[in-house]
Amino acid sequence: MWSAPRHGRASSGWIRLEGAVVRKPSTNRAKPMQPLPAEQTQARRFGKARSARSTAVLEDYVELISDLLGTTGEARPTDIARRLGVSHPTAIDTIARLKREDLVTARPYRGVFLTEKGETLAKRVRARHRLVVDVLLALGVPQEAAEADAEGIEHHVSDVTLKAFAEFLRDAKDRRKA
């Protein structure tokens, strides 16, 4: 047999509805629900998020490959897999996708190298990442959290927002000088 929660009054917040005991609907909403945006507006927003998720993986790989090439001189699939926390077959599959997108070249036993298109993308992704990290740091977010959070934000932020971030940082720098 069911018994009401022991905290507060035994029946507080609970009602019997068609033989079942359920929580009462809340009657004290903090603020009313916002109306839904127009269908095309909402579809565009969701489409942008799906597109960002689709390209986020490629961007992460290209950025990491560039970093590995710059620091160790080589980007091996094994190192890529370990650093991204994915299996070796997953890394191989994604590298094949990068090849199809003309972002990398790879030869057996030679590692992975960025094409000109891949290098351009890596530079853009790295700049976007740095900008997002710098904004988060300016807001008082600790370094490690800012780096981790930027990994997700950097793929979903629009050019308009990036421009606003850059202006925010410029204004903050100008205020410190004054």
PDB file of C-alpha atoms in Angstrom:
ATOM      1  CA  MET A   1       0.000   0.000   0.000  1.00  0.00           C
ATOM      2  CA  TRP A   2       1.199   3.515  -0.784  1.00  0.00           C
ATOM      3  CA  SER A   3       2.023   6.037   1.906  1.00  0.00           C
ATOM      4  CA  ALA A   4       2.660   9.714   1.364  1.00  0.00           C
ATOM      5  CA  PRO A   5       6.168  11.086   1.826  1.00  0.00           C
ATOM      6  CA  ARG A   6       7.028  11.633   5.483  1.00  0.00           C
ATOM      7  CA  HIS A   7       8.257  15.222   5.106  1.00  0.00           C
ATOM      8  CA  GLY A   8       5.662  17.919   5.797  1.00  0.00           C
ATOM      9  CA  ARG A   9       1.972  16.943   5.941  1.00  0.00           C
ATOM     10  CA  ALA A  10       1.257  13.427   4.780  1.00  0.00           C
ATOM     11  CA  SER A  11      -0.893  14.483   1.819  1.00  0.00           C
ATOM     12  CA  SER A  12       0.865  17.757   0.975  1.00  0.00           C
ATOM     13  CA  GLY A  13       1.551  17.904  -2.747  1.00  0.00           C
ATOM     14  CA  TRP A  14      -0.123  14.551  -3.499  1.00  0.00           C
ATOM     15  CA  ILE A  15      -3.621  13.746  -4.778  1.00  0.00           C
ATOM     16  CA  ARG A  16      -5.504  10.566  -5.636  1.00  0.00           C
ATOM     17  CA  LEU A  17      -6.400  10.531  -9.333  1.00  0.00           C
ATOM     18  CA  GLU A  18      -8.352   7.598 -10.819  1.00  0.00           C
ATOM     19  CA  GLY A  19      -7.025   5.269  -8.148  1.00  0.00           C
ATOM     20  CA  ALA A  20      -3.396   6.385  -8.463  1.00  0.00           C
ATOM     21  CA  VAL A  21      -1.565   8.763  -6.180  1.00  0.00           C
ATOM     22  CA  VAL A  22       0.176  11.514  -8.121  1.00  0.00           C
ATOM     23  CA  ARG A  23       1.831  14.823  -7.372  1.00  0.00           C
ATOM     24  CA  LYS A  24      -0.467  17.850  -7.604  1.00  0.00           C
ATOM     25  CA  PRO A  25       0.207  20.137 -10.538  1.00  0.00           C
ATOM     26  CA  SER A  26       2.119  23.206  -9.415  1.00  0.00           C
ATOM     27  CA  THR A  27      -0.027  26.309  -9.232  1.00  0.00           C
ATOM     28  CA  ASN A  28       2.735  28.757  -8.397  1.00  0.00           C
ATOM     29  CA  ARG A  29       4.828  29.074 -11.542  1.00  0.00           C
ATOM     30  CA  ALA A  30       7.593  31.623 -11.274  1.00  0.00           C
ATOM     31  CA  LYS A  31       6.971  33.013 -14.751  1.00  0.00           C
ATOM     32  CA  PRO A  32       4.604  32.160 -17.555  1.00  0.00           C
ATOM     33  CA  MET A  33       5.777  30.008 -20.451  1.00  0.00           C
ATOM     34  CA  GLN A  34       7.123  31.936 -23.413  1.00  0.00           C
ATOM     35  CA  PRO A  35       5.227  31.501 -26.663  1.00  0.00           C
ATOM     36  CA  LEU A  36       6.871  29.193 -29.179  1.00  0.00           C
ATOM     37  CA  PRO A  37       8.800  30.889 -31.982  1.00  0.00           C
ATOM     38  CA  ALA A  38       7.509  30.623 -35.517  1.00  0.00           C
ATOM     39  CA  GLU A  39       7.969  27.128 -36.951  1.00  0.00           C
ATOM     40  CA  GLN A  40      10.589  28.156 -39.508  1.00  0.00           C
ATOM     41  CA  THR A  41      12.531  30.111 -36.885  1.00  0.00           C
ATOM     42  CA  GLN A  42      12.574  27.165 -34.519  1.00  0.00           C
ATOM     43  CA  ALA A  43      13.458  24.716 -37.317  1.00  0.00           C
ATOM     44  CA  ARG A  44      16.355  26.976 -38.342  1.00  0.00           C
ATOM     45  CA  ARG A  45      17.654  27.029 -34.761  1.00  0.00           C
ATOM     46  CA  PHE A  46      17.489  23.251 -34.407  1.00  0.00           C
ATOM     47  CA  GLY A  47      19.035  22.828 -37.862  1.00  0.00           C
ATOM     48  CA  LYS A  48      21.953  25.039 -36.837  1.00  0.00           C
ATOM     49  CA  ALA A  49      22.529  22.905 -33.734  1.00  0.00           C
ATOM     50  CA  ARG A  50      22.431  19.655 -35.752  1.00  0.00           C
ATOM     51  CA  SER A  51      24.862  21.088 -38.272  1.00  0.00           C
ATOM     52  CA  ALA A  52      27.232  22.209 -35.500  1.00  0.00           C
ATOM     53  CA  ARG A  53      27.184  18.724 -33.948  1.00  0.00           C
ATOM     54  CA  SER A  54      27.966  17.220 -37.338  1.00  0.00           C
ATOM     55  CA  THR A  55      31.024  19.398 -37.909  1.00  0.00           C
ATOM     56  CA  ALA A  56      32.228  19.474 -34.284  1.00  0.00           C
ATOM     57  CA  VAL A  57      33.945  16.094 -34.555  1.00  0.00           C
ATOM     58  CA  LEU A  58      35.784  17.075 -37.737  1.00  0.00           C
ATOM     59  CA  GLU A  59      36.855  20.358 -36.186  1.00  0.00           C
ATOM     60  CA  ASP A  60      38.157  18.624 -33.050  1.00  0.00           C
ATOM     61  CA  TYR A  61      40.198  16.187 -35.140  1.00  0.00           C
ATOM     62  CA  VAL A  62      41.647  18.892 -37.395  1.00  0.00           C
ATOM     63  CA  GLU A  63      42.570  21.067 -34.416  1.00  0.00           C
ATOM     64  CA  LEU A  64      44.237  18.141 -32.621  1.00  0.00           C
ATOM     65  CA  ILE A  65      46.102  17.021 -35.754  1.00  0.00           C
ATOM     66  CA  SER A  66      47.441  20.561 -36.163  1.00  0.00           C
ATOM     67  CA  ASP A  67      48.503  20.647 -32.499  1.00  0.00           C
ATOM     68  CA  LEU A  68      50.234  17.257 -32.763  1.00  0.00           C
ATOM     69  CA  LEU A  69      52.045  18.223 -35.954  1.00  0.00           C
ATOM     70  CA  GLY A  70      53.145  21.497 -34.365  1.00  0.00           C
ATOM     71  CA  THR A  71      54.419  19.950 -31.140  1.00  0.00           C
ATOM     72  CA  THR A  72      55.624  16.445 -32.008  1.00  0.00           C
ATOM     73  CA  GLY A  73      56.000  16.671 -35.777  1.00  0.00           C
ATOM     74  CA  GLU A  74      53.615  13.795 -36.399  1.00  0.00           C
ATOM     75  CA  ALA A  75      49.952  12.923 -35.958  1.00  0.00           C
ATOM     76  CA  ARG A  76      49.488   9.168 -35.766  1.00  0.00           C
ATOM     77  CA  PRO A  77      45.990   7.657 -35.602  1.00  0.00           C
ATOM     78  CA  THR A  78      46.938   5.936 -32.331  1.00  0.00           C
ATOM     79  CA  ASP A  79      47.881   9.262 -30.721  1.00  0.00           C
ATOM     80  CA  ILE A  80      44.759  10.944 -32.106  1.00  0.00           C
ATOM     81  CA  ALA A  81      42.541   8.177 -30.693  1.00  0.00           C
ATOM     82  CA  ARG A  82      44.171   8.340 -27.262  1.00  0.00           C
ATOM     83  CA  ARG A  83      44.007  12.133 -27.003  1.00  0.00           C
ATOM     84  CA  LEU A  84      40.359  12.275 -28.111  1.00  0.00           C
ATOM     85  CA  GLY A  85      39.393   9.340 -25.892  1.00  0.00           C
ATOM     86  CA  VAL A  86      38.010   7.246 -28.744  1.00  0.00           C
ATOM     87  CA  SER A  87      38.833   3.779 -30.036  1.00  0.00           C
ATOM     88  CA  HIS A  88      41.427   3.296 -32.757  1.00  0.00           C
ATOM     89  CA  PRO A  89      38.766   2.128 -35.284  1.00  0.00           C
ATOM     90  CA  THR A  90      36.703   5.246 -34.561  1.00  0.00           C
ATOM     91  CA  ALA A  91      39.742   7.435 -35.218  1.00  0.00           C
ATOM     92  CA  ILE A  92      40.469   5.561 -38.464  1.00  0.00           C
ATOM     93  CA  ASP A  93      36.839   6.004 -39.613  1.00  0.00           C
ATOM     94  CA  THR A  94      36.898   9.717 -38.830  1.00  0.00           C
ATOM     95  CA  ILE A  95      40.250  10.190 -40.540  1.00  0.00           C
ATOM     96  CA  ALA A  96      38.717   8.543 -43.635  1.00  0.00           C
ATOM     97  CA  ARG A  97      35.905  11.107 -43.427  1.00  0.00           C
ATOM     98  CA  LEU A  98      38.476  13.906 -43.116  1.00  0.00           C
ATOM     99  CA  LYS A  99      40.156  12.573 -46.275  1.00  0.00           C
ATOM    100  CA  ARG A 100      36.816  12.602 -48.132  1.00  0.00           C
ATOM    101  CA  GLU A 101      36.313  16.210 -47.026  1.00  0.00           C
ATOM    102  CA  ASP A 102      39.827  17.043 -48.329  1.00  0.00           C
ATOM    103  CA  LEU A 103      40.967  18.157 -44.877  1.00  0.00           C
ATOM    104  CA  VAL A 104      43.792  15.634 -44.427  1.00  0.00           C
ATOM    105  CA  THR A 105      46.057  13.272 -46.307  1.00  0.00           C
ATOM    106  CA  ALA A 106      47.390  10.058 -44.890  1.00  0.00           C
ATOM    107  CA  ARG A 107      49.766   7.419 -46.144  1.00  0.00           C
ATOM    108  CA  PRO A 108      50.246   4.012 -44.575  1.00  0.00           C
ATOM    109  CA  TYR A 109      52.778   4.113 -41.735  1.00  0.00           C
ATOM    110  CA  ARG A 110      53.345   7.855 -42.218  1.00  0.00           C
ATOM    111  CA  GLY A 111      50.659   9.451 -40.069  1.00  0.00           C
ATOM    112  CA  VAL A 112      48.118  12.130 -40.916  1.00  0.00           C
ATOM    113  CA  PHE A 113      48.834  15.532 -42.455  1.00  0.00           C
ATOM    114  CA  LEU A 114      46.574  18.540 -42.967  1.00  0.00           C
ATOM    115  CA  THR A 115      45.772  19.810 -46.435  1.00  0.00           C
ATOM    116  CA  GLU A 116      45.702  23.540 -47.040  1.00  0.00           C
ATOM    117  CA  LYS A 117      41.934  23.430 -46.451  1.00  0.00           C
ATOM    118  CA  GLY A 118      42.510  21.488 -43.207  1.00  0.00           C
ATOM    119  CA  GLU A 119      45.143  23.950 -41.994  1.00  0.00           C
ATOM    120  CA  THR A 120      42.798  26.872 -42.691  1.00  0.00           C
ATOM    121  CA  LEU A 121      40.031  25.156 -40.717  1.00  0.00           C
ATOM    122  CA  ALA A 122      42.422  24.341 -37.848  1.00  0.00           C
ATOM    123  CA  LYS A 123      43.486  27.996 -37.579  1.00  0.00           C
ATOM    124  CA  ARG A 124      39.863  29.161 -37.555  1.00  0.00           C
ATOM    125  CA  VAL A 125      38.858  26.574 -34.924  1.00  0.00           C
ATOM    126  CA  ARG A 126      41.877  27.402 -32.740  1.00  0.00           C
ATOM    127  CA  ALA A 127      41.109  31.156 -32.891  1.00  0.00           C
ATOM    128  CA  ARG A 128      37.468  30.504 -32.023  1.00  0.00           C
ATOM    129  CA  HIS A 129      38.525  28.275 -29.126  1.00  0.00           C
ATOM    130  CA  ARG A 130      40.935  30.904 -27.764  1.00  0.00           C
ATOM    131  CA  LEU A 131      38.284  33.627 -28.005  1.00  0.00           C
ATOM    132  CA  VAL A 132      35.706  31.552 -26.121  1.00  0.00           C
ATOM    133  CA  VAL A 133      38.265  30.626 -23.433  1.00  0.00           C
ATOM    134  CA  ASP A 134      39.301  34.273 -23.044  1.00  0.00           C
ATOM    135  CA  VAL A 135      35.679  35.385 -22.587  1.00  0.00           C
ATOM    136  CA  LEU A 136      35.054  32.684 -19.995  1.00  0.00           C
ATOM    137  CA  LEU A 137      38.227  33.652 -18.130  1.00  0.00           C
ATOM    138  CA  ALA A 138      37.167  37.330 -18.228  1.00  0.00           C
ATOM    139  CA  LEU A 139      33.888  36.276 -16.629  1.00  0.00           C
ATOM    140  CA  GLY A 140      35.797  34.635 -13.781  1.00  0.00           C
ATOM    141  CA  VAL A 141      35.544  30.990 -14.866  1.00  0.00           C
ATOM    142  CA  PRO A 142      38.562  28.971 -13.656  1.00  0.00           C
ATOM    143  CA  GLN A 143      41.112  28.026 -16.367  1.00  0.00           C
ATOM    144  CA  GLU A 144      40.395  24.279 -16.491  1.00  0.00           C
ATOM    145  CA  ALA A 145      36.616  24.793 -16.592  1.00  0.00           C
ATOM    146  CA  ALA A 146      36.997  27.473 -19.274  1.00  0.00           C
ATOM    147  CA  GLU A 147      39.099  25.138 -21.443  1.00  0.00           C
ATOM    148  CA  ALA A 148      36.659  22.235 -21.010  1.00  0.00           C
ATOM    149  CA  ASP A 149      33.545  24.355 -21.599  1.00  0.00           C
ATOM    150  CA  ALA A 150      35.072  26.016 -24.650  1.00  0.00           C
ATOM    151  CA  GLU A 151      35.357  22.559 -26.281  1.00  0.00           C
ATOM    152  CA  GLY A 152      31.580  22.462 -26.527  1.00  0.00           C
ATOM    153  CA  ILE A 153      30.734  26.121 -26.957  1.00  0.00           C
ATOM    154  CA  GLU A 154      33.218  26.777 -29.762  1.00  0.00           C
ATOM    155  CA  HIS A 155      31.304  24.569 -32.191  1.00  0.00           C
ATOM    156  CA  HIS A 156      27.887  26.090 -31.553  1.00  0.00           C
ATOM    157  CA  VAL A 157      28.580  29.804 -31.306  1.00  0.00           C
ATOM    158  CA  SER A 158      27.647  31.985 -34.267  1.00  0.00           C
ATOM    159  CA  ASP A 159      29.883  34.519 -35.997  1.00  0.00           C
ATOM    160  CA  VAL A 160      27.641  37.278 -34.602  1.00  0.00           C
ATOM    161  CA  THR A 161      28.264  36.026 -31.063  1.00  0.00           C
ATOM    162  CA  LEU A 162      31.998  35.642 -31.698  1.00  0.00           C
ATOM    163  CA  LYS A 163      32.111  39.251 -32.859  1.00  0.00           C
ATOM    164  CA  ALA A 164      30.287  40.313 -29.675  1.00  0.00           C
ATOM    165  CA  PHE A 165      32.785  38.273 -27.603  1.00  0.00           C
ATOM    166  CA  ALA A 166      35.706  40.044 -29.288  1.00  0.00           C
ATOM    167  CA  GLU A 167      34.113  43.461 -28.670  1.00  0.00           C
ATOM    168  CA  PHE A 168      33.459  42.536 -25.045  1.00  0.00           C
ATOM    169  CA  LEU A 169      37.120  41.640 -24.559  1.00  0.00           C
ATOM    170  CA  ARG A 170      38.280  44.834 -26.303  1.00  0.00           C
ATOM    171  CA  ASP A 171      35.989  46.937 -24.111  1.00  0.00           C
ATOM    172  CA  ALA A 172      37.196  45.142 -20.978  1.00  0.00           C
ATOM    173  CA  LYS A 173      40.821  45.752 -21.990  1.00  0.00           C
ATOM    174  CA  ASP A 174      40.091  49.450 -22.648  1.00  0.00           C
ATOM    175  CA  ARG A 175      38.421  49.773 -19.218  1.00  0.00           C
ATOM    176  CA  ARG A 176      41.495  48.286 -17.531  1.00  0.00           C
ATOM    177  CA  LYS A 177      43.753  50.794 -19.308  1.00  0.00           C
ATOM    178  CA  ALA A 178      41.615  53.747 -18.224  1.00  0.00           C
TER     179      ALA A 178
END
